[in-house]
Amino acid sequence: MLTLTQDSVSLGRTASDWRDALDQAGQSLCEAGLAEDGYRQALFDRESQSSTFLGNGIAIPHGTPDSRQFVKKTGVRVLQFPDGVTWHDGAHVTLVITIAAQSDEHLDILRALTHVLDRDGVADQLSRAGNAEEVTNLLSKSPAPPTKLDEETLMVGVPARDRLELATAAAARLRQLGCADEMFVTDILDQTPVSLGQKLWLVRSRHGVKQPALGFATPQPALNETAGVFCLAELGDGHVSLMERLIGLLEDGKGEELARVSPQQILARLSGESSDAETAKVRVRNAHGLHARPAKQLVQVAREQALDIKVRLMEGEQPAVSATSLTKVIGLGARRGQMLVFSAQGQGAGAALEAMVNAVRDGLGEVVTPLDDTAAARPSRNKTKYTQVEPPAADTALVAVSASPGMAIAPLFVMRLPDFKYEEYASDQAGERARLETAIGQAHHQLETLIDQAPGGEVAEILSMHEEMVQDPELKEAAFEAISEGLSAEAGWWKAIDTSARAQEALADRLLAERAADLRDVGRRVLGILCGAEMPQPPEHPYILVMEDVGPSDVAQLDTSKVKGLLTAKGGATSHSAILARALGIPAVVGAGDTVLALKSGIEMILDGERGRVIPEPSQERRDRAELSIKEREHRVKEAFDARFEDATTRDGHRIEVCANLGNTAHAADAVERGAEGVGLLRTEFVFMAHPDAPDLETQISEYSEAFDALGTSRPLVARTLDVGGDKPLDYWPIPQEDNPFLGLRGIRLALTKPDILETQIRALLTAAGDRPLRIMFPMVKDVAEFHAAKAIVDRVREDVQASDVQVGVMIEIPSCALLAPTLAPYVDFFSIGTNDLTQYTLAIDRGHSQLSSQADGLHPAVLRLIKMTIDAAHAEGRWVGVCGELASDAQAVPVLVGLGVDELSVAARQVALVKSRVRELTLADSKTLANQMLTLPTSTAVRDALEAL
């Protein structure tokens, strides 16, 4: 952080005008060796954007982000102009604090200065200071120590018998939070709570206090003459601000209400918000938070309102401050992503708050990028709002994520969610619980009906999961708890749904994180029942459906004969919208961004599910080409299906095995019927996630036997051992939270921490296999040591269980494993390349990222080279190599993979016939030449362009 020293101060300066003063400031930075001469002009560039005058006679000129190239090292210079300088915005400046910063250190000194600006007479003292020490002392006076007052210090509904028990509970909570020690609690136990009036009571102590804090406990059931007890931890003068907030609450005269409101409402009252005030919330989107420039814009908007606007941070202990005070707003220290809470009361409060929220969302004069929306960021009336964006240009390709192959041409039907209008709070807790119980029951009945009518096995399976979700006792309990805190049935239910969904969205395992969409789907179903909201009805003619995301219940209610394609703003290749589209054979493109929601229903679109792109309002020439492609594909699909049981052999006699990826053993028979020559990937975690406890040996044997029975005696089954992790722990396998679960306990690393569970699974697989071909595959292996540790368990179990045709291999999904393939190949029986994870680990791109997912392309030359290294190492030792990621079913990628030497391709069951057909079109010789050419290209775009040109 930047610091002020006496050497940084220059006193008694004069300047002819603000330009001269600013030029002197820049010169002082250059003379001190902090910046090059080009930085002087950058100071003027910044002033042309917005004045850097802070208040109390202080200006803090600094360069633009583009000028950091001229900064030699971070530093600050303070120039005193006793006679003052009129700044270009008319302000009177006596002190110029100019900053050269290589990153954003100036934001720290800006926040540190805000306490100076609030002190009366400081401007005069700074202008008259006779020595540098006096200036630095005035500027460096430490602010008050941080205080603790947030939802953690509040205890609502404590089962206490008297006020002393409430005081003890509040004191114990402050000790748990590290604000005080046992001495504090002991001292509180010796006290008798003091009445504050309005049925509120106070205990306080200085003993054993580590941080000033204010705790509060309310009783449940109610206590006579007691709405709640405050517990104050005093330290120096730090607790004074907490007392001031408490006094402000008492002056409002509605202290008794604290026993009946939620923790959020208690905090609002203690933050200075009136009980009659309306509130609005919005997250800061500015990259560097509310620094001087956006803060000034916010203050200007607040001053334009006819009402007094207050603002506070939802996170933290600071009280609400006037939104018209620049120093107060800057002093909040709001950073990107933090929630601002605006409050106002009186006629026109709603419109004034909306103006403030819109100003923040628009960036306060800066270009900002959007944040992921959450329920907490929505207006208190809970209307579903869409940001106004420009739709994609006509007759121009928009590239997104390919989710399901195929092409469609049809008018659009843009489906927007209805407004869910409801009251945030309710007083009849029993009545709200009953309403929610009824709505959950109706939703369960609806889902049962939809399951019976489901147009496909996978749709029914996912809807069955929704049926389980809607009856989840933890979700209902969380909603009931929110209702007990004063929320309505609707608000309580959505809080429970949104909290759980956001927790899943934060998971590193994209496949599991994307299940958050299912939670929200279930949540909206119940919310719709509570609110009486209905979904818009689709047209009678064929159409391409456009939605933010498509949930299973949406699909189950669609007439799939009319839905020619799916386009979503959100989601990735593994989202349920993608899975359902593939299951139903509907072309789909996902993750296209919010701009597609701005398209008008009725306009025509070309949707290309194979290339992951859409073209709204295409020209006639584009349309004609697309229609020809559709006819060719229909003919190709029919021919492929008719020949699905034939081998996938190239025209020069080279055979490739084509197998199916399965997420459930129940689908093995369908895969065989579609031409699969085996199962190339069985995700065995489905067995573990379907049970509240670890499945025993007999349960697993039964599950795996279903797949072996469907495959017969000759088709192999590649079973991936349990692949869960710290990002999605099983209920019966608790794992400490990790900062980056992507790089933590996952796959074989986790399994080896409980070898008994892994051993039971391997025993079940070997027993179920008998004499049938079994291939055991370990996930997330980084090197040969991990393989040996897991292989030892297989060897030990095989001494007890006889299985005649067993191979043990590794899933190549970590770059280190591909790079070290020559050291693994002598010990394994096979490699299977998981291109999904291998791609995102290699390119450092989350394939579910809303902006980058289209760049997470398995055809990137870096990924292809890793695949080539793996294959060469395996073949040198006589081992076979398969590919089980999404790349295996990519029509453009198939010839490249064949040319690289892949022996097996494992794809979704619906894609088996098409992949076989694609292989039969090739020759091995031409594919090798093609693959070698692709390895020389610099980017995935270059690879795609080259393949498209063939």
Short mmCIF file of C-alpha atoms in Angstrom, two decimals, residues 413-630:
data_model
loop_
_atom_site.label_atom_id
_atom_site.label_comp_id
_atom_site.label_asym_id
_atom_site.label_seq_id
_atom_site.Cartn_x
_atom_site.Cartn_y
_atom_site.Cartn_z
CA PHE A 413 -40.06 -18.18 -30.35
CA VAL A 414 -38.29 -16.18 -27.62
CA MET A 415 -39.64 -17.42 -24.30
CA ARG A 416 -39.16 -15.10 -21.34
CA LEU A 417 -39.92 -16.07 -17.78
CA PRO A 418 -43.04 -14.44 -16.31
CA ASP A 419 -42.88 -11.81 -13.60
CA PHE A 420 -43.10 -13.41 -10.17
CA LYS A 421 -44.77 -10.66 -8.16
CA TYR A 422 -45.01 -11.23 -4.44
CA GLU A 423 -44.57 -9.58 -1.07
CA GLU A 424 -41.16 -10.02 0.50
CA TYR A 425 -42.38 -10.30 4.09
CA ALA A 426 -45.37 -11.79 5.89
CA SER A 427 -46.43 -11.95 9.55
CA ASP A 428 -48.55 -15.14 9.50
CA GLN A 429 -45.76 -17.73 9.71
CA ALA A 430 -48.09 -20.71 10.07
CA GLY A 431 -50.16 -19.62 7.11
CA GLU A 432 -47.07 -19.10 4.94
CA ARG A 433 -45.76 -22.56 5.83
CA ALA A 434 -49.10 -24.09 4.89
CA ARG A 435 -49.14 -22.24 1.56
CA LEU A 436 -45.65 -23.52 0.75
CA GLU A 437 -46.55 -27.10 1.74
CA THR A 438 -49.56 -26.98 -0.60
CA ALA A 439 -47.51 -25.55 -3.48
CA ILE A 440 -44.80 -28.19 -3.07
CA GLY A 441 -47.47 -30.90 -3.11
CA GLN A 442 -48.98 -29.49 -6.33
CA ALA A 443 -45.53 -29.27 -7.94
CA HIS A 444 -44.85 -32.90 -7.01
CA HIS A 445 -48.13 -33.96 -8.63
CA GLN A 446 -47.31 -31.97 -11.78
CA LEU A 447 -43.92 -33.66 -12.06
CA GLU A 448 -45.47 -37.12 -11.66
CA THR A 449 -47.78 -36.32 -14.57
CA LEU A 450 -44.91 -34.98 -16.69
CA ILE A 451 -42.84 -38.12 -16.03
CA ASP A 452 -45.67 -40.26 -17.36
CA GLN A 453 -45.90 -38.07 -20.48
CA ALA A 454 -42.13 -37.62 -20.96
CA PRO A 455 -40.98 -37.96 -24.62
CA GLY A 456 -37.83 -39.93 -23.80
CA GLY A 457 -36.04 -42.01 -21.18
CA GLU A 458 -33.48 -39.34 -20.33
CA VAL A 459 -36.17 -36.68 -19.97
CA ALA A 460 -38.10 -38.93 -17.59
CA GLU A 461 -34.92 -39.65 -15.66
CA ILE A 462 -34.11 -35.96 -15.19
CA LEU A 463 -37.69 -35.16 -14.25
CA SER A 464 -37.51 -37.94 -11.67
CA MET A 465 -34.53 -36.12 -10.20
CA HIS A 466 -36.67 -32.96 -10.10
CA GLU A 467 -39.32 -34.94 -8.28
CA GLU A 468 -36.72 -35.81 -5.65
CA MET A 469 -35.52 -32.18 -5.47
CA VAL A 470 -38.96 -30.73 -4.85
CA GLN A 471 -39.38 -33.09 -1.90
CA ASP A 472 -35.90 -32.41 -0.51
CA PRO A 473 -36.44 -31.95 3.25
CA GLU A 474 -33.38 -29.68 3.54
CA LEU A 475 -34.74 -27.25 0.95
CA LYS A 476 -38.09 -27.14 2.70
CA GLU A 477 -36.46 -26.72 6.10
CA ALA A 478 -34.33 -23.84 4.79
CA ALA A 479 -37.46 -22.18 3.39
CA PHE A 480 -39.33 -22.68 6.69
CA GLU A 481 -36.40 -21.13 8.54
CA ALA A 482 -36.55 -18.07 6.26
CA ILE A 483 -40.31 -17.84 6.86
CA SER A 484 -39.68 -17.90 10.61
CA GLU A 485 -37.42 -14.88 10.08
CA GLY A 486 -40.34 -12.94 8.60
CA LEU A 487 -40.15 -13.76 4.89
CA SER A 488 -43.21 -14.73 2.86
CA ALA A 489 -43.63 -18.26 1.48
CA GLU A 490 -42.45 -17.08 -1.95
CA ALA A 491 -39.42 -15.18 -0.68
CA GLY A 492 -38.46 -17.92 1.76
CA TRP A 493 -38.71 -20.65 -0.88
CA TRP A 494 -36.69 -18.68 -3.42
CA LYS A 495 -34.05 -17.83 -0.84
CA ALA A 496 -33.61 -21.55 -0.13
CA ILE A 497 -33.47 -22.39 -3.85
CA ASP A 498 -31.13 -19.56 -4.77
CA THR A 499 -28.71 -20.24 -1.91
CA SER A 500 -28.42 -23.88 -2.89
CA ALA A 501 -28.19 -23.10 -6.62
CA ARG A 502 -25.44 -20.50 -6.15
CA ALA A 503 -23.49 -22.98 -4.03
CA GLN A 504 -23.66 -25.46 -6.90
CA GLU A 505 -22.76 -22.81 -9.48
CA ALA A 506 -19.56 -22.19 -7.54
CA LEU A 507 -18.46 -25.80 -7.91
CA ALA A 508 -15.39 -26.44 -10.04
CA ASP A 509 -16.90 -29.61 -11.53
CA ARG A 510 -18.85 -28.10 -14.42
CA LEU A 511 -21.01 -31.19 -14.91
CA LEU A 512 -22.21 -30.94 -11.33
CA ALA A 513 -22.26 -27.14 -11.12
CA GLU A 514 -24.66 -26.95 -14.04
CA ARG A 515 -27.24 -28.86 -12.00
CA ALA A 516 -27.99 -25.44 -10.47
CA ALA A 517 -30.24 -24.90 -13.50
CA ASP A 518 -32.32 -27.86 -12.36
CA LEU A 519 -32.70 -26.40 -8.89
CA ARG A 520 -33.90 -23.10 -10.33
CA ASP A 521 -36.28 -24.99 -12.63
CA VAL A 522 -37.79 -26.75 -9.62
CA GLY A 523 -37.83 -23.46 -7.72
CA ARG A 524 -39.70 -21.63 -10.48
CA ARG A 525 -42.29 -24.41 -10.65
CA VAL A 526 -43.21 -23.97 -6.99
CA LEU A 527 -42.88 -20.18 -7.19
CA GLY A 528 -45.23 -20.12 -10.19
CA ILE A 529 -47.85 -22.03 -8.21
CA LEU A 530 -47.53 -19.67 -5.25
CA CYS A 531 -47.78 -16.58 -7.48
CA GLY A 532 -50.34 -17.92 -9.92
CA ALA A 533 -47.96 -17.15 -12.81
CA GLU A 534 -48.22 -18.99 -16.13
CA MET A 535 -45.60 -19.60 -18.80
CA PRO A 536 -46.16 -18.04 -22.25
CA GLN A 537 -47.65 -20.38 -24.83
CA PRO A 538 -45.60 -21.37 -27.92
CA PRO A 539 -46.94 -20.90 -31.46
CA GLU A 540 -48.71 -23.62 -33.40
CA HIS A 541 -46.19 -23.64 -36.27
CA PRO A 542 -42.65 -25.13 -36.17
CA TYR A 543 -40.13 -22.88 -34.38
CA ILE A 544 -36.68 -22.53 -32.85
CA LEU A 545 -37.01 -22.05 -29.09
CA VAL A 546 -34.88 -19.29 -27.53
CA MET A 547 -34.60 -19.15 -23.73
CA GLU A 548 -32.21 -18.07 -21.02
CA ASP A 549 -31.83 -21.78 -20.29
CA VAL A 550 -34.04 -24.78 -20.95
CA GLY A 551 -35.04 -26.94 -18.02
CA PRO A 552 -36.32 -30.52 -18.11
CA SER A 553 -39.86 -29.49 -17.24
CA ASP A 554 -39.78 -27.02 -20.14
CA VAL A 555 -38.80 -29.81 -22.52
CA ALA A 556 -41.36 -32.22 -21.12
CA GLN A 557 -44.15 -29.77 -21.94
CA LEU A 558 -42.94 -28.94 -25.45
CA ASP A 559 -44.35 -30.43 -28.60
CA THR A 560 -41.06 -31.77 -29.91
CA SER A 561 -42.52 -32.24 -33.36
CA LYS A 562 -42.69 -28.45 -33.63
CA VAL A 563 -39.43 -27.54 -31.89
CA LYS A 564 -36.83 -27.58 -34.67
CA GLY A 565 -33.97 -26.28 -32.57
CA LEU A 566 -32.93 -24.92 -29.18
CA LEU A 567 -30.90 -21.76 -28.52
CA THR A 568 -30.02 -20.70 -24.98
CA ALA A 569 -28.26 -17.67 -23.53
CA LYS A 570 -26.68 -19.71 -20.75
CA GLY A 571 -25.42 -23.24 -20.24
CA GLY A 572 -22.56 -25.33 -21.53
CA ALA A 573 -22.09 -28.54 -23.48
CA THR A 574 -22.82 -30.56 -20.34
CA SER A 575 -25.86 -28.59 -19.12
CA HIS A 576 -29.19 -30.37 -18.98
CA SER A 577 -30.48 -28.26 -21.84
CA ALA A 578 -27.69 -29.78 -23.95
CA ILE A 579 -28.22 -33.30 -22.60
CA LEU A 580 -31.95 -33.15 -23.26
CA ALA A 581 -31.47 -31.77 -26.76
CA ARG A 582 -29.12 -34.64 -27.61
CA ALA A 583 -31.50 -37.16 -26.03
CA LEU A 584 -34.38 -35.89 -28.18
CA GLY A 585 -32.29 -35.43 -31.31
CA ILE A 586 -32.99 -31.67 -31.46
CA PRO A 587 -30.21 -29.43 -32.88
CA ALA A 588 -29.02 -27.09 -30.14
CA VAL A 589 -26.61 -24.23 -29.52
CA VAL A 590 -26.09 -23.03 -25.94
CA GLY A 591 -24.22 -20.31 -24.06
CA ALA A 592 -24.88 -17.72 -26.76
CA GLY A 593 -25.12 -14.79 -24.33
CA ASP A 594 -27.93 -12.41 -23.37
CA THR A 595 -28.02 -10.73 -26.77
CA VAL A 596 -30.08 -13.61 -28.19
CA LEU A 597 -32.84 -12.80 -25.70
CA ALA A 598 -33.20 -9.43 -27.46
CA LEU A 599 -34.16 -11.15 -30.73
CA LYS A 600 -37.79 -10.77 -31.81
CA SER A 601 -40.09 -13.74 -31.97
CA GLY A 602 -41.09 -14.57 -35.53
CA ILE A 603 -37.84 -13.69 -37.31
CA GLU A 604 -36.19 -16.54 -39.17
CA MET A 605 -32.94 -18.15 -38.04
CA ILE A 606 -30.46 -20.78 -39.18
CA LEU A 607 -29.25 -22.87 -36.24
CA ASP A 608 -26.17 -25.05 -36.84
CA GLY A 609 -25.75 -27.45 -33.94
CA GLU A 610 -22.61 -29.07 -35.33
CA ARG A 611 -20.61 -25.85 -35.64
CA GLY A 612 -22.20 -24.15 -32.65
CA ARG A 613 -23.42 -21.07 -34.46
CA VAL A 614 -26.65 -19.27 -35.36
CA ILE A 615 -27.52 -16.78 -38.10
CA PRO A 616 -30.59 -14.57 -37.50
CA GLU A 617 -32.47 -13.21 -40.52
CA PRO A 618 -30.25 -15.01 -43.07
CA SER A 619 -29.94 -13.93 -46.68
CA GLN A 620 -31.62 -16.07 -49.32
CA GLU A 621 -28.24 -17.41 -50.41
CA ARG A 622 -27.38 -18.56 -46.89
CA ARG A 623 -30.85 -20.05 -46.53
CA ASP A 624 -30.55 -22.04 -49.73
CA ARG A 625 -27.20 -23.47 -48.63
CA ALA A 626 -28.61 -24.38 -45.24
CA GLU A 627 -31.62 -26.16 -46.75
CA LEU A 628 -29.30 -28.19 -48.94
CA SER A 629 -27.21 -29.12 -45.88
CA ILE A 630 -30.32 -30.19 -43.99
#
